[in-house]
């Protein structure tokens, strides 16, 4: 009985000792595996070589070596031939009798050579393509130099312009119809001062032709206020205005500043009652006009146009000491087609007369819709 119990205890001790030894070996090799993982992660030949040399005489070296070769195979599957080649050479140098490593080296060498060959072919193809593109560009550049001229841009670059149009010319136009044109006539010559409010319509057209030195253009305007608004007085004057204003800008100075010189005509129609009660209101007035304009002052996608003119024709009217006009309009694009842009215009137009007795001021608020060719 005692002998059987002793044998059982002895057998359990041996089994426990073997298991403890096995677990110790597994942990020991696992730590070496982690070192190999680190060397492959860093792609460090020096670290891998130090590990293999350090454990070269270890009884578990074959496990370490096999694990390193397994890491090499994974590199090959990922097409990372460079470090795979370096790593397999290190494995072979540390064990020249490793036949599986020699076979793996031969396979990697062939794959590596093929990869290099394919890379060289791809590089040659890219170089040949780039050369063909460059030759085509040179041919095109030569053709462009013959048929076009180049000019510097404001940003310092260059653009090519048709040789048939060396003046860099272009034209622009704008037309609008004033659906709402409300006019207020205030005249301090009366006692009490007269203040009449009328409704009418208007039509404006502008055209400009630009070269690389100058811009020539013309502004034409027509408006008529014919409907009394407010107290409904039958003696409220009827106004008609027409302007024809050629203009010019020097491109080198400013593309937005124009000098204007033209003609202005104002017609005032009065009812029979107005012949007596509104006799001080200016009748027909015709005058040359001299002034300036600032055009297309950008406000986002919209722009502002402003002009101011002196009307020297007042010198030929006894009761008018001075006359001038001014206009400020905002243009808002709201749609476009292939040939023109739709626009909305709104602003103020004013005629001022300083008379022998008092001041007469004709101000209008305009809302118009129209189109332009979009050239700015």
mmCIF file of N, CA, C and O in Angstrom, residues 107-192:
data_model
loop_
_atom_site.group_PDB
_atom_site.id
_atom_site.type_symbol
_atom_site.label_atom_id
_atom_site.label_comp_id
_atom_site.label_asym_id
_atom_site.label_seq_id
_atom_site.Cartn_x
_atom_site.Cartn_y
_atom_site.Cartn_z
ATOM 1 N N UNK A 107 14.199 32.245 -53.918
ATOM 2 C CA UNK A 107 12.870 32.696 -54.347
ATOM 3 C C UNK A 107 12.748 34.220 -54.247
ATOM 4 O O UNK A 107 12.248 34.893 -55.158
ATOM 5 N N UNK A 108 13.239 34.756 -53.110
ATOM 6 C CA UNK A 108 13.158 36.213 -52.916
ATOM 7 C C UNK A 108 14.008 36.932 -53.952
ATOM 8 O O UNK A 108 13.622 37.966 -54.499
ATOM 9 N N UNK A 109 15.186 36.373 -54.236
ATOM 10 C CA UNK A 109 16.093 36.997 -55.203
ATOM 11 C C UNK A 109 15.436 37.103 -56.586
ATOM 12 O O UNK A 109 15.497 38.145 -57.247
ATOM 13 N N UNK A 110 14.775 36.017 -56.995
ATOM 14 C CA UNK A 110 14.103 36.039 -58.294
ATOM 15 C C UNK A 110 12.964 37.061 -58.310
ATOM 16 O O UNK A 110 12.800 37.823 -59.273
ATOM 17 N N UNK A 111 12.167 37.061 -57.237
ATOM 18 C CA UNK A 111 11.043 38.001 -57.164
ATOM 19 C C UNK A 111 11.538 39.441 -57.095
ATOM 20 O O UNK A 111 10.960 40.351 -57.710
ATOM 21 N N UNK A 112 12.631 39.636 -56.347
ATOM 22 C CA UNK A 112 13.206 40.983 -56.198
ATOM 23 C C UNK A 112 13.730 41.491 -57.535
ATOM 24 O O UNK A 112 13.507 42.646 -57.916
ATOM 25 N N UNK A 113 14.409 40.624 -58.281
ATOM 26 C CA UNK A 113 14.924 41.014 -59.602
ATOM 27 C C UNK A 113 13.777 41.347 -60.560
ATOM 28 O O UNK A 113 13.870 42.311 -61.337
ATOM 29 N N UNK A 114 12.703 40.551 -60.474
ATOM 30 C CA UNK A 114 11.555 40.822 -61.346
ATOM 31 C C UNK A 114 10.892 42.153 -60.997
ATOM 32 O O UNK A 114 10.493 42.924 -61.878
ATOM 33 N N UNK A 115 10.792 42.406 -59.702
ATOM 34 C CA UNK A 115 10.204 43.688 -59.277
ATOM 35 C C UNK A 115 11.037 44.860 -59.771
ATOM 36 O O UNK A 115 10.504 45.852 -60.272
ATOM 37 N N UNK A 116 12.354 44.753 -59.637
ATOM 38 C CA UNK A 116 13.236 45.816 -60.110
ATOM 39 C C UNK A 116 13.093 46.021 -61.608
ATOM 40 O O UNK A 116 13.078 47.153 -62.102
ATOM 41 N N UNK A 117 12.982 44.905 -62.317
ATOM 42 C CA UNK A 117 12.833 44.990 -63.771
ATOM 43 C C UNK A 117 11.536 45.711 -64.146
ATOM 44 O O UNK A 117 11.533 46.576 -65.039
ATOM 45 N N UNK A 118 10.446 45.361 -63.452
ATOM 46 C CA UNK A 118 9.166 46.001 -63.735
ATOM 47 C C UNK A 118 9.191 47.483 -63.380
ATOM 48 O O UNK A 118 8.607 48.325 -64.080
ATOM 49 N N UNK A 119 9.860 47.817 -62.275
ATOM 50 C CA UNK A 119 9.981 49.224 -61.884
ATOM 51 C C UNK A 119 10.775 50.015 -62.915
ATOM 52 O O UNK A 119 10.437 51.163 -63.223
ATOM 53 N N UNK A 120 11.840 49.394 -63.447
ATOM 54 C CA UNK A 120 12.636 50.063 -64.467
ATOM 55 C C UNK A 120 11.823 50.283 -65.747
ATOM 56 O O UNK A 120 11.904 51.343 -66.372
ATOM 57 N N UNK A 121 11.035 49.261 -66.118
ATOM 58 C CA UNK A 121 10.186 49.414 -67.296
ATOM 59 C C UNK A 121 9.151 50.526 -67.101
ATOM 60 O O UNK A 121 8.899 51.326 -68.012
ATOM 61 N N UNK A 122 8.557 50.566 -65.904
ATOM 62 C CA UNK A 122 7.563 51.605 -65.617
ATOM 63 C C UNK A 122 8.200 52.992 -65.637
ATOM 64 O O UNK A 122 7.618 53.957 -66.147
ATOM 65 N N UNK A 123 9.420 53.089 -65.074
ATOM 66 C CA UNK A 123 10.121 54.366 -65.063
ATOM 67 C C UNK A 123 10.460 54.814 -66.479
ATOM 68 O O UNK A 123 10.310 55.996 -66.827
ATOM 69 N N UNK A 124 10.918 53.880 -67.301
ATOM 70 C CA UNK A 124 11.232 54.215 -68.692
ATOM 71 C C UNK A 124 9.991 54.679 -69.436
ATOM 72 O O UNK A 124 10.044 55.613 -70.242
ATOM 73 N N UNK A 125 8.852 54.012 -69.155
ATOM 74 C CA UNK A 125 7.596 54.408 -69.808
ATOM 75 C C UNK A 125 7.178 55.811 -69.382
ATOM 76 O O UNK A 125 6.732 56.623 -70.202
ATOM 77 N N UNK A 126 7.343 56.122 -68.086
ATOM 78 C CA UNK A 126 6.992 57.453 -67.593
ATOM 79 C C UNK A 126 7.893 58.514 -68.200
ATOM 80 O O UNK A 126 7.443 59.604 -68.577
ATOM 81 N N UNK A 127 9.195 58.205 -68.295
ATOM 82 C CA UNK A 127 10.129 59.166 -68.879
ATOM 83 C C UNK A 127 9.827 59.403 -70.354
ATOM 84 O O UNK A 127 9.891 60.538 -70.835
ATOM 85 N N UNK A 128 9.490 58.321 -71.059
ATOM 86 C CA UNK A 128 9.152 58.461 -72.479
ATOM 87 C C UNK A 128 7.868 59.287 -72.653
ATOM 88 O O UNK A 128 7.777 60.140 -73.547
ATOM 89 N N UNK A 129 6.895 59.068 -71.765
ATOM 90 C CA UNK A 129 5.643 59.829 -71.838
ATOM 91 C C UNK A 129 5.892 61.304 -71.557
ATOM 92 O O UNK A 129 5.374 62.179 -72.259
ATOM 93 N N UNK A 130 6.697 61.577 -70.517
ATOM 94 C CA UNK A 130 7.011 62.966 -70.180
ATOM 95 C C UNK A 130 7.749 63.655 -71.312
ATOM 96 O O UNK A 130 7.518 64.831 -71.599
ATOM 97 N N UNK A 131 8.640 62.900 -71.969
ATOM 98 C CA UNK A 131 9.381 63.469 -73.090
ATOM 99 C C UNK A 131 8.457 63.787 -74.258
ATOM 100 O O UNK A 131 8.585 64.837 -74.904
ATOM 101 N N UNK A 132 7.498 62.894 -74.534
ATOM 102 C CA UNK A 132 6.545 63.149 -75.611
ATOM 103 C C UNK A 132 5.684 64.376 -75.317
ATOM 104 O O UNK A 132 5.417 65.194 -76.204
ATOM 105 N N UNK A 133 5.268 64.506 -74.056
ATOM 106 C CA UNK A 133 4.465 65.662 -73.671
ATOM 107 C C UNK A 133 5.258 66.956 -73.818
ATOM 108 O O UNK A 133 4.748 67.965 -74.306
ATOM 109 N N UNK A 134 6.527 66.911 -73.423
ATOM 110 C CA UNK A 134 7.368 68.098 -73.531
ATOM 111 C C UNK A 134 7.595 68.493 -74.982
ATOM 112 O O UNK A 134 7.568 69.683 -75.326
ATOM 113 N N UNK A 135 7.795 67.488 -75.845
ATOM 114 C CA UNK A 135 7.972 67.780 -77.275
ATOM 115 C C UNK A 135 6.699 68.410 -77.839
ATOM 116 O O UNK A 135 6.755 69.387 -78.605
ATOM 117 N N UNK A 136 5.538 67.868 -77.429
ATOM 118 C CA UNK A 136 4.266 68.423 -77.907
ATOM 119 C C UNK A 136 4.072 69.851 -77.424
ATOM 120 O O UNK A 136 3.593 70.721 -78.163
ATOM 121 N N UNK A 137 4.482 70.110 -76.166
ATOM 122 C CA UNK A 137 4.375 71.467 -75.629
ATOM 123 C C UNK A 137 5.265 72.436 -76.392
ATOM 124 O O UNK A 137 4.872 73.570 -76.678
ATOM 125 N N UNK A 138 6.478 71.991 -76.702
ATOM 126 C CA UNK A 138 7.405 72.852 -77.447
ATOM 127 C C UNK A 138 6.846 73.183 -78.826
ATOM 128 O O UNK A 138 6.940 74.313 -79.296
ATOM 129 N N UNK A 139 6.260 72.167 -79.488
ATOM 130 C CA UNK A 139 5.663 72.415 -80.800
ATOM 131 C C UNK A 139 4.499 73.395 -80.693
ATOM 132 O O UNK A 139 4.363 74.315 -81.500
ATOM 133 N N UNK A 140 3.663 73.170 -79.671
ATOM 134 C CA UNK A 140 2.515 74.051 -79.483
ATOM 135 C C UNK A 140 2.958 75.460 -79.123
ATOM 136 O O UNK A 140 2.403 76.446 -79.596
ATOM 137 N N UNK A 141 4.009 75.565 -78.275
ATOM 138 C CA UNK A 141 4.518 76.877 -77.883
ATOM 139 C C UNK A 141 5.056 77.631 -79.086
ATOM 140 O O UNK A 141 4.868 78.840 -79.228
ATOM 141 N N UNK A 142 5.736 76.896 -79.974
ATOM 142 C CA UNK A 142 6.254 77.534 -81.179
ATOM 143 C C UNK A 142 5.129 78.038 -82.059
ATOM 144 O O UNK A 142 5.209 79.136 -82.624
ATOM 145 N N UNK A 143 4.052 77.253 -82.142
ATOM 146 C CA UNK A 143 2.908 77.672 -82.935
ATOM 147 C C UNK A 143 2.218 78.872 -82.311
ATOM 148 O O UNK A 143 1.813 79.808 -82.993
ATOM 149 N N UNK A 144 2.123 78.860 -80.974
ATOM 150 C CA UNK A 144 1.481 79.970 -80.266
ATOM 151 C C UNK A 144 2.281 81.250 -80.437
ATOM 152 O O UNK A 144 1.741 82.334 -80.656
ATOM 153 N N UNK A 145 3.631 81.125 -80.356
ATOM 154 C CA UNK A 145 4.474 82.310 -80.508
ATOM 155 C C UNK A 145 4.330 82.934 -81.883
ATOM 156 O O UNK A 145 4.485 84.141 -82.060
ATOM 157 N N UNK A 146 4.057 82.098 -82.892
ATOM 158 C CA UNK A 146 3.902 82.621 -84.246
ATOM 159 C C UNK A 146 2.542 83.281 -84.439
ATOM 160 O O UNK A 146 2.425 84.293 -85.119
ATOM 161 N N UNK A 147 1.502 82.681 -83.851
ATOM 162 C CA UNK A 147 0.151 83.139 -84.121
ATOM 163 C C UNK A 147 -0.407 84.077 -83.060
ATOM 164 O O UNK A 147 -1.391 84.765 -83.289
ATOM 165 N N UNK A 148 0.225 84.111 -81.864
ATOM 166 C CA UNK A 148 -0.304 84.926 -80.792
ATOM 167 C C UNK A 148 0.809 85.764 -80.189
ATOM 168 O O UNK A 148 1.992 85.516 -80.391
ATOM 169 N N UNK A 149 0.413 86.755 -79.403
ATOM 170 C CA UNK A 149 1.374 87.535 -78.641
ATOM 171 C C UNK A 149 1.064 87.333 -77.165
ATOM 172 O O UNK A 149 -0.053 86.978 -76.802
ATOM 173 N N UNK A 150 2.045 87.560 -76.304
ATOM 174 C CA UNK A 150 1.838 87.392 -74.877
ATOM 175 C C UNK A 150 1.815 88.748 -74.202
ATOM 176 O O UNK A 150 2.432 89.701 -74.671
ATOM 177 N N UNK A 151 1.088 88.810 -73.089
ATOM 178 C CA UNK A 151 1.033 90.033 -72.304
ATOM 179 C C UNK A 151 1.051 89.665 -70.836
ATOM 180 O O UNK A 151 0.583 88.604 -70.441
ATOM 181 N N UNK A 152 1.635 90.546 -70.026
ATOM 182 C CA UNK A 152 1.747 90.294 -68.594
ATOM 183 C C UNK A 152 0.415 90.553 -67.916
ATOM 184 O O UNK A 152 -0.335 91.460 -68.285
ATOM 185 N N UNK A 153 0.106 89.729 -66.904
ATOM 186 C CA UNK A 153 -1.105 89.915 -66.118
ATOM 187 C C UNK A 153 -0.764 90.679 -64.852
ATOM 188 O O UNK A 153 0.408 90.889 -64.517
ATOM 189 N N UNK A 154 -1.793 91.105 -64.110
ATOM 190 C CA UNK A 154 -1.561 91.854 -62.883
ATOM 191 C C UNK A 154 -0.886 91.008 -61.812
ATOM 192 O O UNK A 154 -0.248 91.525 -60.907
ATOM 193 N N UNK A 155 -1.017 89.693 -61.903
ATOM 194 C CA UNK A 155 -0.395 88.801 -60.923
ATOM 195 C C UNK A 155 1.041 88.440 -61.292
ATOM 196 O O UNK A 155 1.701 87.698 -60.582
ATOM 197 N N UNK A 156 1.540 88.938 -62.414
ATOM 198 C CA UNK A 156 2.915 88.669 -62.809
ATOM 199 C C UNK A 156 3.059 87.557 -63.810
ATOM 200 O O UNK A 156 4.163 87.297 -64.287
ATOM 201 N N UNK A 157 1.980 86.852 -64.153
ATOM 202 C CA UNK A 157 2.056 85.780 -65.135
ATOM 203 C C UNK A 157 1.912 86.315 -66.543
ATOM 204 O O UNK A 157 1.982 87.528 -66.796
ATOM 205 N N UNK A 158 1.716 85.407 -67.495
ATOM 206 C CA UNK A 158 1.538 85.798 -68.885
ATOM 207 C C UNK A 158 0.365 85.056 -69.489
ATOM 208 O O UNK A 158 0.092 83.909 -69.144
ATOM 209 N N UNK A 159 -0.340 85.748 -70.367
ATOM 210 C CA UNK A 159 -1.405 85.119 -71.135
ATOM 211 C C UNK A 159 -1.151 85.404 -72.603
ATOM 212 O O UNK A 159 -0.520 86.399 -72.961
ATOM 213 N N UNK A 160 -1.635 84.497 -73.478
ATOM 214 C CA UNK A 160 -1.482 84.673 -74.921
ATOM 215 C C UNK A 160 -2.764 85.264 -75.494
ATOM 216 O O UNK A 160 -3.859 84.820 -75.180
ATOM 217 N N UNK A 161 -2.576 86.250 -76.349
ATOM 218 C CA UNK A 161 -3.689 86.943 -76.988
ATOM 219 C C UNK A 161 -3.548 86.800 -78.493
ATOM 220 O O UNK A 161 -2.441 86.801 -79.024
ATOM 221 N N UNK A 162 -4.672 86.688 -79.180
ATOM 222 C CA UNK A 162 -4.649 86.511 -80.624
ATOM 223 C C UNK A 162 -3.850 87.597 -81.302
ATOM 224 O O UNK A 162 -4.012 88.781 -81.029
ATOM 225 N N UNK A 163 -2.953 87.172 -82.185
ATOM 226 C CA UNK A 163 -2.138 88.126 -82.915
ATOM 227 C C UNK A 163 -2.966 89.007 -83.821
ATOM 228 O O UNK A 163 -2.565 90.099 -84.197
ATOM 229 N N UNK A 164 -4.160 88.538 -84.185
ATOM 230 C CA UNK A 164 -5.036 89.345 -85.017
ATOM 231 C C UNK A 164 -5.676 90.476 -84.232
ATOM 232 O O UNK A 164 -6.301 91.352 -84.794
ATOM 233 N N UNK A 165 -5.507 90.444 -82.901
ATOM 234 C CA UNK A 165 -6.116 91.466 -82.054
ATOM 235 C C UNK A 165 -5.104 91.937 -81.033
ATOM 236 O O UNK A 165 -5.211 91.676 -79.855
ATOM 237 N N UNK A 166 -4.065 92.586 -81.484
ATOM 238 C CA UNK A 166 -2.956 92.974 -80.615
ATOM 239 C C UNK A 166 -3.337 94.080 -79.646
ATOM 240 O O UNK A 166 -2.571 94.396 -78.755
ATOM 241 N N UNK A 167 -4.512 94.671 -79.791
ATOM 242 C CA UNK A 167 -4.930 95.737 -78.892
ATOM 243 C C UNK A 167 -5.663 95.198 -77.667
ATOM 244 O O UNK A 167 -6.154 95.972 -76.852
ATOM 245 N N UNK A 168 -5.755 93.903 -77.527
ATOM 246 C CA UNK A 168 -6.457 93.294 -76.386
ATOM 247 C C UNK A 168 -7.861 93.877 -76.253
ATOM 248 O O UNK A 168 -8.325 94.193 -75.169
ATOM 249 N N UNK A 169 -8.542 94.065 -77.352
ATOM 250 C CA UNK A 169 -9.813 94.780 -77.339
ATOM 251 C C UNK A 169 -10.972 93.871 -76.948
ATOM 252 O O UNK A 169 -10.938 92.662 -77.154
ATOM 253 N N UNK A 170 -11.987 94.483 -76.371
ATOM 254 C CA UNK A 170 -13.244 93.804 -76.110
ATOM 255 C C UNK A 170 -14.326 94.863 -75.941
ATOM 256 O O UNK A 170 -14.038 96.044 -75.727
ATOM 257 N N UNK A 171 -15.548 94.464 -76.039
ATOM 258 C CA UNK A 171 -16.657 95.407 -75.909
ATOM 259 C C UNK A 171 -17.647 94.907 -74.869
ATOM 260 O O UNK A 171 -17.735 93.711 -74.590
ATOM 261 N N UNK A 172 -18.380 95.846 -74.289
ATOM 262 C CA UNK A 172 -19.401 95.500 -73.312
ATOM 263 C C UNK A 172 -20.620 96.376 -73.538
ATOM 264 O O UNK A 172 -20.515 97.496 -74.033
ATOM 265 N N UNK A 173 -21.774 95.856 -73.179
ATOM 266 C CA UNK A 173 -23.007 96.619 -73.313
ATOM 267 C C UNK A 173 -23.947 96.297 -72.163
ATOM 268 O O UNK A 173 -23.830 95.258 -71.506
ATOM 269 N N UNK A 174 -24.867 97.214 -71.919
ATOM 270 C CA UNK A 174 -25.868 97.034 -70.867
ATOM 271 C C UNK A 174 -27.119 97.800 -71.273
ATOM 272 O O UNK A 174 -27.041 98.948 -71.727
ATOM 273 N N UNK A 175 -28.257 97.185 -71.116
ATOM 274 C CA UNK A 175 -29.535 97.838 -71.392
ATOM 275 C C UNK A 175 -30.511 97.484 -70.277
ATOM 276 O O UNK A 175 -30.526 96.352 -69.796
ATOM 277 N N UNK A 176 -31.283 98.487 -69.828
ATOM 278 C CA UNK A 176 -32.268 98.204 -68.780
ATOM 279 C C UNK A 176 -33.500 99.074 -68.962
ATOM 280 O O UNK A 176 -33.440 100.170 -69.540
ATOM 281 N N UNK A 177 -34.606 98.576 -68.482
ATOM 282 C CA UNK A 177 -35.891 99.264 -68.573
ATOM 283 C C UNK A 177 -36.383 99.535 -67.168
ATOM 284 O O UNK A 177 -36.541 98.615 -66.358
ATOM 285 N N UNK A 178 -36.591 100.828 -66.869
ATOM 286 C CA UNK A 178 -37.038 101.226 -65.540
ATOM 287 C C UNK A 178 -38.529 101.055 -65.377
ATOM 288 O O UNK A 178 -39.328 101.880 -65.862
ATOM 289 N N UNK A 179 -38.928 99.990 -64.718
ATOM 290 C CA UNK A 179 -40.349 99.734 -64.500
ATOM 291 C C UNK A 179 -40.946 100.709 -63.491
ATOM 292 O O UNK A 179 -42.133 101.033 -63.559
ATOM 293 N N UNK A 180 -40.112 101.143 -62.569
ATOM 294 C CA UNK A 180 -40.567 102.109 -61.565
ATOM 295 C C UNK A 180 -39.580 103.264 -61.530
ATOM 296 O O UNK A 180 -38.391 103.061 -61.297
ATOM 297 N N UNK A 181 -40.073 104.448 -61.790
ATOM 298 C CA UNK A 181 -39.247 105.652 -61.791
ATOM 299 C C UNK A 181 -40.050 106.752 -61.105
ATOM 300 O O UNK A 181 -40.881 107.411 -61.723
ATOM 301 N N UNK A 182 -39.796 106.929 -59.831
ATOM 302 C CA UNK A 182 -40.536 107.915 -59.047
ATOM 303 C C UNK A 182 -39.709 109.190 -58.936
ATOM 304 O O UNK A 182 -38.543 109.154 -58.530
ATOM 305 N N UNK A 183 -40.316 110.327 -59.303
ATOM 306 C CA UNK A 183 -39.607 111.600 -59.293
ATOM 307 C C UNK A 183 -40.247 112.547 -58.280
ATOM 308 O O UNK A 183 -41.479 112.608 -58.144
ATOM 309 N N UNK A 184 -39.392 113.299 -57.609
ATOM 310 C CA UNK A 184 -39.865 114.303 -56.669
ATOM 311 C C UNK A 184 -39.290 115.655 -57.091
ATOM 312 O O UNK A 184 -38.072 115.819 -57.169
ATOM 313 N N UNK A 185 -40.159 116.592 -57.382
ATOM 314 C CA UNK A 185 -39.725 117.940 -57.738
ATOM 315 C C UNK A 185 -39.968 118.852 -56.545
ATOM 316 O O UNK A 185 -41.112 119.013 -56.089
ATOM 317 N N UNK A 186 -38.895 119.456 -56.055
ATOM 318 C CA UNK A 186 -39.001 120.403 -54.945
ATOM 319 C C UNK A 186 -38.509 121.750 -55.431
ATOM 320 O O UNK A 186 -37.396 121.852 -55.972
ATOM 321 N N UNK A 187 -39.325 122.766 -55.271
ATOM 322 C CA UNK A 187 -38.968 124.107 -55.737
ATOM 323 C C UNK A 187 -39.225 125.106 -54.617
ATOM 324 O O UNK A 187 -40.373 125.290 -54.181
ATOM 325 N N UNK A 188 -38.160 125.743 -54.113
ATOM 326 C CA UNK A 188 -38.293 126.701 -53.010
ATOM 327 C C UNK A 188 -38.610 128.104 -53.508
ATOM 328 O O UNK A 188 -38.655 129.052 -52.709
ATOM 329 N N UNK A 189 -38.784 128.255 -54.845
ATOM 330 C CA UNK A 189 -39.112 129.574 -55.383
ATOM 331 C C UNK A 189 -40.511 129.997 -54.977
ATOM 332 O O UNK A 189 -40.840 131.191 -54.988
ATOM 333 N N UNK A 190 -41.367 129.047 -54.643
ATOM 334 C CA UNK A 190 -42.751 129.330 -54.302
ATOM 335 C C UNK A 190 -42.894 129.573 -52.801
ATOM 336 O O UNK A 190 -42.056 129.147 -51.987
ATOM 337 N N UNK A 191 -43.943 130.192 -52.464
ATOM 338 C CA UNK A 191 -44.273 130.418 -51.061
ATOM 339 C C UNK A 191 -45.718 130.007 -50.829
ATOM 340 O O UNK A 191 -46.648 130.726 -51.240
ATOM 341 N N UNK A 192 -45.975 128.846 -50.263
ATOM 342 C CA UNK A 192 -44.970 127.911 -49.725
ATOM 343 C C UNK A 192 -44.268 127.126 -50.828
ATOM 344 O O UNK A 192 -44.704 127.135 -51.963
#
